[in-house]
Amino acid sequence: MAHESFESEEVAAIMNREFVNIKVDREERPDVDRVYMTFVQATTGGGGWPMSVWLTPDLKPFVGGTYFPPEERYGQPGFKKVLERIATAWKENHENILEQGGKIVAALQESQSAAKGEAQIDAATLEAAYRQIDRSYDPKEGGFGNAPKFPRPVTLNFLTRFYARDPKSDSGKQSLEMALLTLRKMAAGGMHDHIGGGFHRYSVDRYWHVPHFEKMLYDQAQLAVAYLDAFQITRDTQYESVVRGVLDYVARDMTSKEGGFFSAEDADSPVVAGIGDPGHQKTKEGEFYIWTKKEIDAALGDAAEIFDFHYGVQAHGNAPEGSDPHDEFRGKNILIERHAIAETATHFKKTEDEIRKSLAQSRTKLFGIRAKRPRPHLDDKIIAAWNGLMISGYARAAQVLDDARYLEIATRAAKFLRENLYDSSRKILYRNYREGRSDIEGFADDYAFVIQGLIDLYEASFDIEWLKLAVQLQETQGRLFFDEKNGGYFSTSGKDQNVFLRMKDDNDGAEPAASSVAALNLLRLSQVRDDPQLTERARKTIDAFAATLSHFPSAMPQMLVALDFSLSKPRQIVIAGKKDAPETKALLGEVHRHFLPKTILLLADGSDDQKYLGEKNEAIRTMSTVEGKSAAYVCENFTCKAPVTDPKALSELVSK
């Protein structure tokens, strides 16, 4: 609609004559978007974007919809006709429309304030979710459901943790296979940027081949963690390679000079003469990323044959039939790993190392050529929530990959948030930053994702200041958003009277729901602080979504991660010793080698940091080195086994 209608002078004339027009950035104001999307879904039976909603002067909705064609088409009225009809109705039935808007708002408010349903939420809920996910699984191409296919990392988070509950069971093995095949297929497909790293938004086909070329920060953050989990479980370096590609892309192209992370890169980019078709529109989807065979062959010379075979490059282009409705990829190639390294090596009678080296050199050459093309538009908003997710990605990578550079990037981003999006006098977060901080105060997801990032950053750095800030923000989140009556977190604080509906997200989608992440944060902090009140609040948060979890548990896989944690014996690993001591690093390296999703990691170094941890946690006060050597204490609910100083002995303890 942006091009078809909103750039039309005819449409603009009607809109400007009859309406006060407001364009909402749904990333900046997710609360406004969420409220009116709920209205559209309730009144039309469907939802999506673009979304148009007509409001009374006091902001009550009375008509809404998603896509309207510029002219009448397939039984849908044209947008101009819709505008004229609504304007006429407003003039002729003003009072009725006001009354109707009031009734709709009252009904929506009542639906949100209803008490939660009673349902038993336990390990059987995890089994039910696994079975639901398994039914939608594509065993040939990975992923879930039919095209379009979205990555939805929250589902992968659940599957790897369901596997960890009982790795030897058939369902455990199958859940891991579903996650790993999906990750491998996504990494091989065109959704993965093989030249510059990172992932596009989704695949329009079931093969992960043709993507919608937009790149979102929240996808990079969550997928980095999913691939790290896969690497920890399997030790397969293909997953490590993908993670490094994602993180290096974000560091290079989506990080501000001050350290904050930008939001997104657009799907479209300008067409350049000689690359695009003559006379085509000024911008084109995927133009920055796609190639003709002639371009590749001219750039790579003798190495082109290997590259073309491996990445499925064809003279007439390689987009599958039916995946290019706008005819934008004719004669072009979206790079996919058509063959495995071993297959390519066999085909060309070379060693796998020779093939890897050749492909790496070719990618470097093409990266240099691509860098000279006009880039897609960069959305340089720095959003607190998405930065929290990305801090988690870098902090986890610093641990699992033992890379200090990633810890430095995570720390810079956290400092940026603390300096620019945190008000220490009021102890609140703000939503976003662009050439200065906005006036929009943070939402529940901003708190949840930033708190998670800070906990992960503490476990990677053992800088107690990040843990202290996480504890403070958890208190603020509870004060502003927690539903004391029914449990769970409202997405808004309720202070903005213009937003008439206070809602709780009950779906873990492209981003997890605030309550899902908050529940796990509470459980982790309850272990750090030995605070049963936090545990109780976490359980109340999980129970608030009993109706959803009992009827359709796979709608909230991230909440199920928190449920799984809550049903397990809480486990802590405390390393006693100086942070930079070689023996401490050896013990930490052993911990980081294992996939331990239900374990918290703490450092007892004899400093004031240990005293802070010991304020509420009596067990940690007395933990110390053993005969001058760094020692690891493996505990359940802070009842600890005898400390060990040998990494092999620690490996045996954590593997049980």
XYZ file of C-alpha atoms in Angstrom:
656
model
C 0.000 0.000 0.000
C 2.905 2.348 0.587
C 3.581 2.592 -3.137
C 0.105 1.815 -4.508
C -1.970 4.163 -2.364
C 0.032 6.395 -0.052
C 2.128 7.798 -2.910
C -1.023 8.560 -4.927
C -2.034 12.238 -5.084
C -5.682 11.209 -5.525
C -5.610 9.123 -2.356
C -3.724 11.838 -0.501
C -6.344 14.425 -1.475
C -9.163 12.347 0.050
C -7.182 11.493 3.173
C -6.145 15.068 3.804
C -9.652 16.416 3.171
C -11.542 13.945 5.350
C -9.197 12.645 8.057
C -6.435 13.485 10.504
C -3.780 11.000 9.369
C -1.330 9.408 11.780
C 1.391 6.962 10.807
C 2.542 4.733 13.664
C 6.000 3.166 13.856
C 5.006 -0.154 15.388
C 8.562 -0.815 16.573
C 8.627 2.453 18.484
C 5.043 2.126 19.749
C 4.259 -1.596 19.957
C 1.546 -0.783 22.518
C -0.472 1.227 19.979
C 0.043 -1.389 17.270
C -0.964 -4.234 19.610
C -4.214 -2.583 20.734
C -5.501 -1.787 17.265
C -4.346 -5.127 15.860
C -6.458 -6.788 18.562
C -9.415 -4.707 17.366
C -8.832 -5.680 13.722
C -8.523 -9.375 14.604
C -11.680 -9.261 16.738
C -13.779 -7.504 14.099
C -12.473 -9.062 10.861
C -11.303 -12.508 11.972
C -7.761 -11.860 10.725
C -4.860 -9.494 11.106
C -1.540 -8.461 9.652
C 0.288 -5.534 8.156
C -0.180 -3.049 6.569
C -2.942 -2.170 9.009
C -5.379 0.733 8.634
C -7.746 1.657 11.458
C -10.237 4.540 11.612
C -10.744 6.132 15.024
C -13.120 8.574 16.670
C -11.518 11.804 17.977
C -11.131 10.123 21.390
C -9.163 7.293 19.701
C -11.823 4.579 19.822
C -11.675 2.338 16.722
C -14.763 1.709 14.607
C -13.426 0.345 11.266
C -10.205 -1.505 10.507
C -8.527 -3.791 8.015
C -5.227 -4.880 6.572
C -4.519 -4.660 2.844
C -6.810 -2.580 0.626
C -6.006 -2.605 -3.128
C -5.826 0.762 -4.925
C -8.816 -0.221 -7.088
C -11.573 -2.787 -6.579
C -10.071 -6.253 -7.053
C -11.115 -9.853 -6.276
C -14.232 -8.629 -4.500
C -12.238 -6.236 -2.301
C -13.214 -2.563 -2.417
C -10.559 -0.126 -3.570
C -8.894 2.055 -0.935
C -10.342 5.296 -2.348
C -13.856 3.877 -2.161
C -13.227 2.727 1.422
C -12.096 6.224 2.391
C -15.127 7.890 0.785
C -17.588 5.462 2.404
C -16.118 5.928 5.863
C -16.103 9.718 5.492
C -19.767 9.665 4.432
C -20.741 7.328 7.277
C -19.015 9.587 9.807
C -20.925 12.628 8.562
C -24.305 10.885 8.406
C -24.126 8.550 11.452
C -21.820 10.431 13.762
C -23.557 9.550 17.033
C -24.044 5.886 16.125
C -20.367 5.500 15.284
C -19.329 7.076 18.589
C -21.641 4.702 20.448
C -20.375 1.717 18.447
C -16.741 2.641 19.164
C -17.468 2.864 22.892
C -19.120 -0.581 22.915
C -16.234 -2.177 21.044
C -13.683 -0.721 23.472
C -15.730 -1.877 26.484
C -15.966 -5.410 25.077
C -12.223 -5.578 24.416
C -11.434 -4.251 27.892
C -13.708 -6.847 29.462
C -12.033 -9.654 27.506
C -8.615 -8.585 28.782
C -9.663 -8.285 32.437
C -11.253 -11.735 32.651
C -9.796 -13.964 35.365
C -7.399 -16.677 34.229
C -8.742 -20.183 33.710
C -7.797 -23.030 35.996
C -5.641 -25.734 34.403
C -2.879 -28.079 35.516
C 0.491 -27.006 34.108
C 3.202 -29.622 34.568
C 5.588 -31.924 32.693
C 2.683 -33.306 30.661
C 2.316 -29.814 29.165
C 5.861 -30.072 27.811
C 5.039 -33.451 26.240
C 1.882 -32.029 24.658
C 3.848 -29.122 23.171
C 6.460 -31.502 21.765
C 3.735 -33.560 20.060
C 2.119 -30.430 18.591
C 5.427 -29.196 17.200
C 6.270 -32.654 15.851
C 2.971 -32.755 13.913
C 3.826 -29.520 12.074
C 7.466 -30.489 11.423
C 8.778 -30.769 7.848
C 11.088 -33.839 8.064
C 12.566 -33.211 4.628
C 13.319 -29.483 4.655
C 13.185 -28.641 8.360
C 11.058 -25.939 9.892
C 7.422 -26.092 10.864
C 4.313 -25.735 8.747
C 4.178 -24.773 5.097
C 5.467 -21.746 3.216
C 6.161 -19.044 4.142
C 8.623 -20.403 6.703
C 9.790 -18.277 9.603
C 12.774 -19.160 11.787
C 10.900 -18.725 15.141
C 13.902 -19.349 17.420
C 11.678 -19.762 20.504
C 10.554 -23.138 19.125
C 14.187 -24.216 18.751
C 14.881 -23.082 22.326
C 12.118 -25.342 23.584
C 13.217 -28.331 21.497
C 16.836 -28.275 22.672
C 15.713 -28.013 26.283
C 13.123 -30.748 25.846
C 15.992 -32.882 24.517
C 18.113 -32.028 27.567
C 15.383 -33.327 29.910
C 15.958 -36.900 28.682
C 18.591 -37.096 25.924
C 18.288 -40.881 25.526
C 14.513 -41.013 25.049
C 12.977 -41.301 21.583
C 11.147 -37.986 22.003
C 14.338 -36.324 23.242
C 16.306 -37.552 20.237
C 13.526 -36.511 17.852
C 13.237 -33.041 19.366
C 16.981 -32.509 18.909
C 16.825 -33.766 15.323
C 13.971 -31.352 14.544
C 16.038 -28.436 15.867
C 19.301 -29.461 14.193
C 17.815 -30.211 10.764
C 15.976 -26.885 10.822
C 19.182 -25.044 11.718
C 21.174 -26.860 9.015
C 18.557 -26.236 6.332
C 18.252 -22.547 7.232
C 22.036 -22.166 7.173
C 22.264 -23.806 3.745
C 19.365 -21.833 2.257
C 19.011 -18.418 0.698
C 17.597 -17.036 3.944
C 21.212 -17.139 5.152
C 23.480 -14.449 3.710
C 26.426 -16.611 2.612
C 28.527 -13.616 1.590
C 28.053 -11.188 4.483
C 26.614 -13.265 7.326
C 23.298 -12.972 9.141
C 19.777 -14.067 8.273
C 16.929 -12.559 6.301
C 13.441 -12.327 7.769
C 11.728 -15.436 6.380
C 11.526 -17.765 3.386
C 8.663 -17.436 0.906
C 9.037 -21.140 -0.015
C 9.375 -24.342 2.032
C 13.020 -24.824 0.954
C 14.434 -21.736 2.740
C 15.550 -20.642 -0.753
C 13.910 -17.299 -1.600
C 13.783 -14.955 1.392
C 12.056 -11.740 2.190
C 15.389 -9.939 2.253
C 14.818 -7.713 5.296
C 17.271 -8.308 8.149
C 16.002 -7.776 11.703
C 18.213 -7.407 14.770
C 15.966 -9.638 16.890
C 16.402 -12.497 14.410
C 20.187 -12.197 14.451
C 20.232 -12.164 18.254
C 17.983 -15.163 18.800
C 19.392 -17.270 15.971
C 22.937 -16.704 17.224
C 21.879 -18.240 20.547
C 20.074 -21.155 18.848
C 23.173 -22.007 16.794
C 25.354 -21.684 19.916
C 23.108 -24.210 21.680
C 23.492 -26.571 18.703
C 27.269 -26.167 18.795
C 27.411 -26.876 22.543
C 25.318 -30.013 22.135
C 27.051 -31.423 19.037
C 30.501 -29.721 18.931
C 29.908 -29.513 15.155
C 31.866 -26.526 13.842
C 29.316 -25.761 11.089
C 27.117 -24.231 13.788
C 30.028 -22.201 15.182
C 30.735 -20.847 11.699
C 27.147 -19.632 11.331
C 27.249 -17.911 14.740
C 30.445 -16.081 13.895
C 28.955 -14.959 10.581
C 25.887 -13.544 12.346
C 27.842 -11.768 15.066
C 30.470 -10.382 12.703
C 27.706 -9.035 10.438
C 25.996 -7.248 13.339
C 29.299 -5.834 14.603
C 30.215 -4.582 11.133
C 26.914 -3.321 9.729
C 24.402 -2.900 12.557
C 26.389 -1.349 15.407
C 26.611 2.368 16.139
C 29.948 3.970 16.879
C 28.764 4.349 20.500
C 28.062 0.614 20.801
C 24.279 0.318 20.481
C 22.739 -2.007 17.913
C 20.576 -0.739 15.048
C 17.155 -2.266 14.352
C 17.031 -3.507 10.764
C 18.107 -3.338 7.147
C 15.384 -3.087 4.482
C 14.615 -5.756 1.891
C 14.789 -3.309 -1.028
C 17.838 -1.501 -2.333
C 18.489 0.849 -5.274
C 18.846 -0.648 -8.736
C 22.123 0.194 -10.465
C 22.494 0.346 -14.247
C 24.135 -2.845 -15.406
C 22.837 -4.794 -12.435
C 19.092 -4.167 -12.547
C 16.788 -4.355 -15.522
C 16.618 -1.100 -17.544
C 13.560 0.958 -16.792
C 12.749 -0.947 -13.610
C 11.592 0.791 -10.446
C 14.167 2.720 -8.447
C 14.429 0.081 -5.727
C 14.056 -3.658 -5.905
C 13.785 -6.459 -3.364
C 17.055 -8.288 -2.746
C 18.984 -6.250 -5.322
C 21.969 -5.908 -2.971
C 22.202 -9.676 -2.450
C 21.494 -11.404 -5.805
C 23.821 -12.240 -8.690
C 23.827 -13.148 -12.354
C 26.036 -16.062 -13.345
C 27.995 -13.700 -15.617
C 28.848 -11.425 -12.664
C 30.082 -14.331 -10.571
C 32.049 -15.957 -13.373
C 33.724 -12.665 -14.311
C 34.678 -12.012 -10.700
C 35.961 -15.477 -9.824
C 37.603 -16.708 -13.012
C 38.813 -20.317 -12.686
C 37.298 -20.620 -9.194
C 33.796 -19.884 -10.530
C 33.054 -23.478 -11.536
C 33.454 -24.730 -7.968
C 31.504 -21.787 -6.545
C 28.656 -22.139 -9.058
C 28.309 -25.865 -8.386
C 28.381 -25.498 -4.623
C 25.995 -22.532 -4.398
C 23.547 -23.572 -7.111
C 24.327 -20.746 -9.545
C 22.587 -21.142 -12.918
C 22.721 -19.151 -16.158
C 18.965 -18.534 -16.165
C 18.742 -17.853 -12.411
C 17.811 -20.260 -9.636
C 14.620 -18.969 -7.949
C 12.129 -21.878 -7.758
C 8.964 -21.617 -9.814
C 6.201 -19.787 -7.968
C 8.573 -18.038 -5.540
C 9.018 -14.851 -7.601
C 5.519 -13.415 -8.167
C 6.821 -9.926 -9.006
C 9.423 -11.270 -11.445
C 12.244 -9.552 -9.538
C 14.729 -12.449 -9.636
C 14.556 -13.407 -13.332
C 18.029 -14.381 -14.488
C 19.406 -13.841 -10.969
C 20.759 -16.233 -8.339
C 20.030 -16.338 -4.630
C 22.999 -18.214 -3.201
C 22.174 -21.520 -1.524
C 24.422 -24.405 -0.543
C 23.142 -26.803 -3.196
C 25.788 -29.379 -2.259
C 27.647 -30.255 0.924
C 31.401 -29.647 1.068
C 32.039 -33.391 0.766
C 29.864 -33.640 -2.363
C 31.611 -30.686 -3.986
C 35.011 -32.158 -3.130
C 34.065 -35.507 -4.683
C 32.664 -33.842 -7.789
C 35.873 -31.888 -8.433
C 38.249 -34.618 -7.156
C 39.710 -32.297 -4.525
C 40.100 -32.490 -0.756
C 37.481 -30.912 1.487
C 40.071 -28.439 2.779
C 40.885 -27.354 -0.785
C 37.183 -26.769 -1.457
C 36.721 -24.818 1.791
C 39.688 -22.603 0.947
C 38.481 -21.970 -2.603
C 34.945 -21.102 -1.468
C 36.224 -18.810 1.305
C 38.430 -16.903 -1.165
C 35.517 -16.598 -3.616
C 33.178 -15.295 -0.923
C 35.757 -12.695 0.065
C 36.033 -11.491 -3.544
C 32.262 -11.270 -3.956
C 31.943 -9.485 -0.606
C 34.300 -6.794 -1.899
C 32.279 -6.400 -5.105
C 28.962 -6.365 -3.254
C 30.236 -3.714 -0.842
C 30.357 -1.255 -3.775
C 26.614 -1.645 -4.467
C 24.102 0.740 -2.877
C 23.136 -0.758 0.479
C 19.585 -1.355 1.673
C 18.200 1.392 3.902
C 19.367 1.064 7.511
C 16.789 1.573 10.254
C 19.125 3.145 12.780
C 16.739 3.212 15.739
C 18.347 1.612 18.782
C 15.576 -0.270 20.607
C 16.179 -1.313 24.212
C 14.438 -4.712 23.950
C 16.260 -5.828 20.820
C 19.583 -4.625 22.215
C 18.931 -6.790 25.263
C 18.487 -9.820 23.015
C 21.667 -9.003 21.114
C 23.668 -8.546 24.323
C 22.589 -12.088 25.235
C 23.840 -13.339 21.871
C 27.285 -11.792 22.242
C 27.602 -12.697 25.944
C 26.725 -16.333 25.280
C 29.138 -16.449 22.324
C 31.925 -15.014 24.484
C 31.476 -17.996 26.805
C 30.841 -20.814 24.356
C 33.398 -19.724 21.739
C 35.884 -18.297 24.258
C 36.143 -15.043 22.333
C 36.965 -11.896 24.301
C 35.984 -9.693 21.340
C 32.355 -10.728 21.691
C 32.393 -9.938 25.401
C 33.762 -6.479 24.603
C 30.927 -5.853 22.107
C 28.283 -7.015 24.615
C 29.768 -4.812 27.325
C 29.864 -1.718 25.088
C 26.206 -2.221 24.197
C 25.234 -2.619 27.859
C 27.122 0.569 28.724
C 25.316 2.351 25.887
C 21.944 1.270 27.280
C 22.897 2.272 30.811
C 24.114 5.683 29.708
C 21.430 6.511 27.142
C 18.268 4.502 27.826
C 18.311 4.165 31.626
C 17.252 6.908 34.038
C 19.068 6.115 37.271
C 17.059 8.680 39.264
C 13.746 6.976 38.421
C 15.274 3.523 37.814
C 13.389 3.152 34.513
C 14.243 2.249 30.934
C 13.322 4.171 27.803
C 12.253 2.433 24.613
C 14.555 3.736 21.916
C 17.305 6.081 20.831
C 17.973 7.843 17.543
C 20.124 10.982 17.599
C 19.071 11.219 21.220
C 16.744 9.392 23.564
C 13.032 9.346 22.771
C 10.423 10.312 25.355
C 8.784 6.878 25.161
C 9.258 4.944 28.383
C 10.111 1.273 28.143
C 7.536 -1.491 27.791
C 7.511 -4.842 29.559
C 9.526 -6.501 26.783
C 12.234 -3.826 27.044
C 12.693 -4.727 30.694
C 12.466 -8.485 30.178
C 14.963 -8.659 27.309
C 17.438 -6.197 28.853
C 17.327 -8.033 32.203
C 18.011 -11.321 30.413
C 20.921 -9.708 28.560
C 22.384 -8.361 31.814
C 22.163 -11.742 33.557
C 23.897 -13.366 30.578
C 26.513 -10.588 30.581
C 27.200 -11.148 34.285
C 27.737 -14.882 33.688
C 30.163 -14.067 30.848
C 32.070 -11.266 32.600
C 31.381 -11.728 36.347
C 31.098 -7.943 36.584
C 28.689 -7.615 39.498
C 27.435 -4.213 38.326
C 25.467 -5.880 35.536
C 23.822 -8.250 37.995
C 22.941 -5.363 40.302
C 21.352 -3.475 37.410
C 19.390 -6.600 36.422
C 18.042 -6.906 39.984
C 17.072 -3.229 40.006
C 15.311 -3.436 36.654
C 13.488 -6.582 37.799
C 12.070 -4.612 40.729
C 10.995 -1.810 38.377
C 9.399 -4.237 35.938
C 7.393 -5.756 38.770
C 6.263 -2.348 40.003
C 5.182 -1.078 36.585
C 3.840 -4.140 34.787
C 3.094 -7.103 37.083
C -0.547 -8.141 37.501
C -0.767 -8.762 41.244
C -4.259 -10.220 40.935
C -3.915 -12.706 38.082
C -0.163 -12.944 37.526
C 1.881 -12.234 34.414
C 3.115 -8.955 32.998
C 1.040 -6.389 31.152
C 2.854 -5.093 28.089
C 2.255 -1.479 29.164
C 2.356 0.358 32.468
C -1.141 1.804 31.985
C 0.065 5.380 32.477
C -0.719 6.451 28.893
C -4.475 7.045 28.908
C -4.517 7.256 25.109
C -3.917 3.490 24.932
C -7.294 2.164 26.045
C -6.354 -1.515 26.410
C -3.816 -2.997 28.804
C -2.834 -6.391 27.453
C -0.608 -9.368 28.176
C 1.070 -11.046 25.222
C 0.174 -14.734 25.136
C 2.175 -15.775 22.100
C 5.888 -16.318 21.598
C 6.332 -15.277 17.988
C 9.231 -13.692 16.139
C 10.016 -12.149 19.518
C 9.157 -13.954 22.744
C 6.395 -12.587 24.967
C 7.589 -10.363 27.809
C 6.075 -12.664 30.442
C 7.869 -15.718 28.990
C 11.288 -14.122 29.292
C 10.430 -12.490 32.632
C 9.435 -15.852 34.136
C 12.852 -17.321 33.353
C 14.625 -14.156 34.541
C 12.809 -14.441 37.867
C 13.798 -18.092 38.240
C 17.443 -17.360 37.470
C 17.575 -14.364 39.802
C 15.834 -16.356 42.536
C 18.755 -18.779 42.410
C 21.355 -16.023 42.416
C 19.685 -14.218 45.309
C 18.254 -17.311 47.054
C 14.915 -15.494 47.044
C 11.767 -17.673 47.199
C 9.573 -14.621 46.511
C 11.043 -14.380 43.018
C 10.348 -18.080 42.507
C 6.747 -17.566 43.570
C 6.332 -14.627 41.190
C 7.758 -16.722 38.353
C 5.283 -19.506 39.072
C 2.429 -17.013 39.207
C 3.561 -15.663 35.843
C 3.576 -19.134 34.273
C 0.184 -19.986 35.796
C -1.311 -16.770 34.386
C -1.131 -18.383 30.954
C -2.594 -21.730 32.023
C -5.475 -21.488 29.543
C -3.151 -20.999 26.564
C -0.629 -23.586 27.756
C -3.280 -26.238 28.370
C -5.079 -25.802 25.029
C -2.264 -24.802 22.661
C 1.080 -25.105 24.482
C 3.210 -24.689 21.349
C 1.930 -21.084 21.115
C 4.288 -20.233 23.996
C 7.458 -22.318 23.628
C 9.559 -19.764 25.503
C 7.167 -19.898 28.453
C 7.613 -23.673 28.367
C 11.369 -23.118 28.730
C 10.592 -21.297 31.984
C 8.162 -24.050 33.013
C 10.840 -26.675 32.378
C 13.285 -24.703 34.551
C 10.700 -24.404 37.329
C 9.994 -28.159 37.313
C 13.677 -29.073 37.615
C 15.950 -29.139 40.620
C 17.678 -25.751 40.663
C 21.402 -26.166 40.037
C 24.246 -23.764 40.580
C 27.909 -23.894 39.648
C 30.115 -21.577 41.684
C 33.730 -21.114 40.675
C 35.879 -19.986 43.600
C 39.026 -18.192 42.521
C 40.332 -15.069 40.849
C 38.625 -14.357 37.543
C 41.812 -14.184 35.479
C 43.649 -17.076 37.135
C 44.539 -19.859 34.644
C 42.915 -22.529 36.859
C 39.690 -20.484 37.000
C 39.672 -20.124 33.227
C 40.216 -23.863 32.816
C 37.233 -24.649 35.056
C 35.055 -22.087 33.282
C 36.102 -23.464 29.906
C 34.875 -26.880 30.995
C 31.525 -25.468 32.127
C 31.111 -23.590 28.837
C 31.738 -26.798 26.871
C 28.490 -28.311 28.155
C 24.878 -27.464 27.313
C 23.497 -26.614 30.773
C 20.310 -24.583 30.234
C 19.013 -25.009 33.798
C 22.188 -23.999 35.614
C 23.318 -20.628 36.905
C 27.002 -19.745 37.016
C 28.553 -17.577 39.729
C 32.037 -16.454 40.742
C 33.273 -16.367 44.330
C 36.507 -14.386 44.146
C 36.783 -13.198 47.749
C 36.017 -9.573 46.814
C 33.108 -7.250 47.569
C 31.339 -8.933 44.650
C 31.215 -12.172 46.626
C 29.951 -10.223 49.637
C 27.099 -8.857 47.499
C 26.157 -12.367 46.399
C 26.347 -13.500 50.016
C 23.983 -10.800 51.319
C 20.996 -13.048 50.659
C 22.754 -16.267 49.748
C 24.349 -17.764 52.810
C 25.917 -20.748 51.046
C 28.156 -18.647 48.827
C 29.715 -16.678 51.686
C 32.111 -19.440 52.714
C 33.061 -20.770 49.268
C 36.767 -20.396 48.610
C 39.745 -21.909 46.817
C 41.017 -25.356 47.834
C 44.657 -25.449 48.903
C 45.217 -22.264 46.920
C 43.693 -23.683 43.741
C 40.544 -22.426 42.016
C 37.674 -24.764 42.788
C 34.238 -25.537 41.372
C 31.219 -26.146 43.593
C 28.325 -27.960 41.895
C 25.166 -27.487 43.917
C 21.447 -28.242 43.913
C 19.526 -25.524 45.716
C 22.915 -24.571 47.203
C 23.448 -27.976 48.760
C 26.845 -28.635 47.257
C 28.977 -31.614 46.417
C 32.623 -31.555 47.490
C 34.520 -28.920 45.482
C 36.754 -30.061 42.632
C 39.823 -28.416 41.157
C 40.297 -30.638 38.097
C 38.345 -29.831 34.914
C 37.868 -33.553 34.189
C 36.285 -34.101 37.601
C 34.062 -31.069 36.971
C 33.024 -32.523 33.611
C 31.864 -35.709 35.320
C 29.837 -33.723 37.877
C 28.036 -31.488 35.379
C 27.314 -34.383 33.029
C 25.261 -36.255 35.637
